[in-house]
Amino acid sequence: MNKLTDFSESDNSIEHKFMSSWNLIIKFYNGDPMREFLGEQLADLMVEFVTSMQNEGYNRCLRAGQSLHRLVLSRSREHGYLGRCYLCFSPEFDVYSINAKAKTIHGLYVTYEVDDNICEEFTQSEISLTSKIQNLLQRLSEQPIY
């Protein structure tokens, strides 16, 4: 994983922006609208997933953002700009029952894209930090900041 010393400009500022973005993502998944949409169990799994990546230090070198209910990681300086590469995590679930409160969780759909080309795409049955995802996080963290 890129260390802070690998950053070429305004190291503390970029690292601070990256770290702040992860805190905002946790607030996003803990918020009432997402908890109602995803359900408590799935929202908790997403918070645990984000926290596990933070604990590994990826919040220091990657920006976290969201698109609808998806978690999107990039090396972008600016919020809302994916740039040339990103890693997207989309929790997969089915909704059933009349009030749509009951959900069946199927897993996590993962996409790693570089220069408009999908490099990796797979679904894993658990929403957790696996060695396969860690490999993609490492690859993304080696991309230049843009």
mmCIF file of C-alpha atoms in Angstrom, residues 14-130:
data_model
loop_
_atom_site.group_PDB
_atom_site.id
_atom_site.type_symbol
_atom_site.label_atom_id
_atom_site.label_comp_id
_atom_site.label_asym_id
_atom_site.label_seq_id
_atom_site.Cartn_x
_atom_site.Cartn_y
_atom_site.Cartn_z
ATOM 1 C CA ILE A 14 -4.682 14.773 0.503
ATOM 2 C CA GLU A 15 -4.423 12.197 3.260
ATOM 3 C CA HIS A 16 -6.841 14.245 5.373
ATOM 4 C CA LYS A 17 -9.327 14.449 2.478
ATOM 5 C CA PHE A 18 -9.090 10.704 1.926
ATOM 6 C CA MET A 19 -9.550 9.899 5.628
ATOM 7 C CA SER A 20 -12.476 12.314 5.954
ATOM 8 C CA SER A 21 -14.211 10.667 3.003
ATOM 9 C CA TRP A 22 -14.192 7.312 4.813
ATOM 10 C CA ASN A 23 -15.753 8.848 7.916
ATOM 11 C CA LEU A 24 -18.501 10.298 5.723
ATOM 12 C CA ILE A 25 -19.150 6.889 4.149
ATOM 13 C CA ILE A 26 -19.633 5.318 7.562
ATOM 14 C CA LYS A 27 -22.114 8.085 8.401
ATOM 15 C CA PHE A 28 -23.818 7.434 5.050
ATOM 16 C CA TYR A 29 -24.351 3.720 5.757
ATOM 17 C CA ASN A 30 -25.353 4.459 9.363
ATOM 18 C CA GLY A 31 -27.885 7.078 8.249
ATOM 19 C CA ASP A 32 -31.618 6.456 8.422
ATOM 20 C CA PRO A 33 -32.229 6.597 4.634
ATOM 21 C CA MET A 34 -29.615 3.901 3.896
ATOM 22 C CA ARG A 35 -30.665 1.768 6.861
ATOM 23 C CA GLU A 36 -34.238 1.889 5.631
ATOM 24 C CA PHE A 37 -33.225 1.102 2.040
ATOM 25 C CA LEU A 38 -30.678 -1.648 2.779
ATOM 26 C CA GLY A 39 -32.082 -2.883 6.080
ATOM 27 C CA GLU A 40 -30.267 -2.948 9.411
ATOM 28 C CA GLN A 41 -28.318 -6.152 8.787
ATOM 29 C CA LEU A 42 -26.977 -5.147 5.376
ATOM 30 C CA ALA A 43 -26.159 -1.597 6.507
ATOM 31 C CA ASP A 44 -24.245 -3.055 9.476
ATOM 32 C CA LEU A 45 -22.331 -5.386 7.143
ATOM 33 C CA MET A 46 -21.351 -2.451 4.919
ATOM 34 C CA VAL A 47 -20.154 -0.445 7.950
ATOM 35 C CA GLU A 48 -18.119 -3.454 9.126
ATOM 36 C CA PHE A 49 -16.676 -3.861 5.621
ATOM 37 C CA VAL A 50 -15.670 -0.180 5.409
ATOM 38 C CA THR A 51 -14.227 -0.283 8.936
ATOM 39 C CA SER A 52 -12.160 -3.382 8.121
ATOM 40 C CA MET A 53 -10.564 -1.552 5.180
ATOM 41 C CA GLN A 54 -9.948 1.507 7.375
ATOM 42 C CA ASN A 55 -8.239 -0.711 9.941
ATOM 43 C CA GLU A 56 -5.883 -1.908 7.199
ATOM 44 C CA GLY A 57 -4.971 1.720 6.397
ATOM 45 C CA TYR A 58 -6.652 2.051 3.001
ATOM 46 C CA ASN A 59 -8.386 5.210 4.214
ATOM 47 C CA ARG A 60 -4.983 6.930 4.087
ATOM 48 C CA CYS A 61 -4.459 6.361 0.361
ATOM 49 C CA LEU A 62 -7.925 5.937 -1.194
ATOM 50 C CA ARG A 63 -10.962 8.198 -1.408
ATOM 51 C CA ALA A 64 -14.276 6.643 -0.410
ATOM 52 C CA GLY A 65 -17.497 7.750 -2.026
ATOM 53 C CA GLN A 66 -20.871 6.386 -2.982
ATOM 54 C CA SER A 67 -23.187 6.110 -5.919
ATOM 55 C CA LEU A 68 -26.703 5.270 -4.792
ATOM 56 C CA HIS A 69 -26.057 2.447 -2.287
ATOM 57 C CA ARG A 70 -22.703 1.406 -3.787
ATOM 58 C CA LEU A 71 -19.325 2.025 -2.171
ATOM 59 C CA VAL A 72 -16.809 3.480 -4.640
ATOM 60 C CA LEU A 73 -13.070 3.808 -3.921
ATOM 61 C CA SER A 74 -10.680 5.820 -6.068
ATOM 62 C CA ARG A 75 -7.445 7.812 -6.042
ATOM 63 C CA SER A 76 -9.262 11.027 -6.920
ATOM 64 C CA ARG A 77 -8.397 14.288 -5.173
ATOM 65 C CA GLU A 78 -11.942 15.551 -5.661
ATOM 66 C CA HIS A 79 -15.195 14.102 -4.379
ATOM 67 C CA GLY A 80 -17.531 12.924 -7.116
ATOM 68 C CA TYR A 81 -14.870 12.358 -9.763
ATOM 69 C CA LEU A 82 -13.901 8.758 -10.450
ATOM 70 C CA GLY A 83 -11.101 9.586 -12.842
ATOM 71 C CA ARG A 84 -9.276 6.846 -14.637
ATOM 72 C CA CYS A 85 -9.667 4.018 -12.123
ATOM 73 C CA TYR A 86 -11.945 2.933 -9.323
ATOM 74 C CA LEU A 87 -13.141 -0.012 -7.291
ATOM 75 C CA CYS A 88 -16.889 -0.399 -6.781
ATOM 76 C CA PHE A 89 -18.661 -2.569 -4.196
ATOM 77 C CA SER A 90 -22.369 -3.143 -4.614
ATOM 78 C CA PRO A 91 -24.218 -5.137 -1.963
ATOM 79 C CA GLU A 92 -26.604 -7.595 -3.621
ATOM 80 C CA PHE A 93 -29.942 -8.434 -2.062
ATOM 81 C CA ASP A 94 -33.530 -9.382 -2.812
ATOM 82 C CA VAL A 95 -36.486 -7.616 -1.251
ATOM 83 C CA TYR A 96 -39.542 -9.569 -0.263
ATOM 84 C CA SER A 97 -42.708 -9.030 1.791
ATOM 85 C CA ILE A 98 -45.374 -6.423 1.282
ATOM 86 C CA ASN A 99 -43.615 -3.636 3.171
ATOM 87 C CA ALA A 100 -40.222 -4.409 1.540
ATOM 88 C CA LYS A 101 -38.545 -4.533 4.942
ATOM 89 C CA ALA A 102 -37.390 -8.142 4.663
ATOM 90 C CA LYS A 103 -34.296 -8.731 2.549
ATOM 91 C CA THR A 104 -32.210 -11.708 1.530
ATOM 92 C CA ILE A 105 -28.525 -10.792 1.304
ATOM 93 C CA HIS A 106 -26.685 -12.506 -1.546
ATOM 94 C CA GLY A 107 -23.229 -10.988 -1.267
ATOM 95 C CA LEU A 108 -21.052 -8.310 -2.758
ATOM 96 C CA TYR A 109 -20.637 -7.485 -6.450
ATOM 97 C CA VAL A 110 -17.122 -6.106 -7.047
ATOM 98 C CA THR A 111 -15.863 -4.185 -10.091
ATOM 99 C CA TYR A 112 -12.344 -2.843 -10.650
ATOM 100 C CA GLU A 113 -12.073 -0.526 -13.638
ATOM 101 C CA VAL A 114 -9.047 1.216 -15.183
ATOM 102 C CA ASP A 115 -9.225 3.534 -18.205
ATOM 103 C CA ASP A 116 -12.844 2.544 -18.968
ATOM 104 C CA ASN A 117 -11.905 -1.151 -19.040
ATOM 105 C CA ILE A 118 -13.252 -3.593 -16.494
ATOM 106 C CA CYS A 119 -10.167 -5.405 -15.202
ATOM 107 C CA GLU A 120 -11.907 -7.539 -12.583
ATOM 108 C CA GLU A 121 -15.545 -8.272 -11.927
ATOM 109 C CA PHE A 122 -16.935 -10.887 -9.553
ATOM 110 C CA THR A 123 -19.486 -11.601 -6.862
ATOM 111 C CA GLN A 124 -18.491 -12.980 -3.504
ATOM 112 C CA SER A 125 -20.993 -14.557 -1.148
ATOM 113 C CA GLU A 126 -19.919 -12.613 1.936
ATOM 114 C CA ILE A 127 -19.593 -8.902 2.516
ATOM 115 C CA SER A 128 -16.115 -9.023 3.989
ATOM 116 C CA LEU A 129 -12.518 -8.064 3.302
ATOM 117 C CA THR A 130 -11.035 -11.065 1.501
#
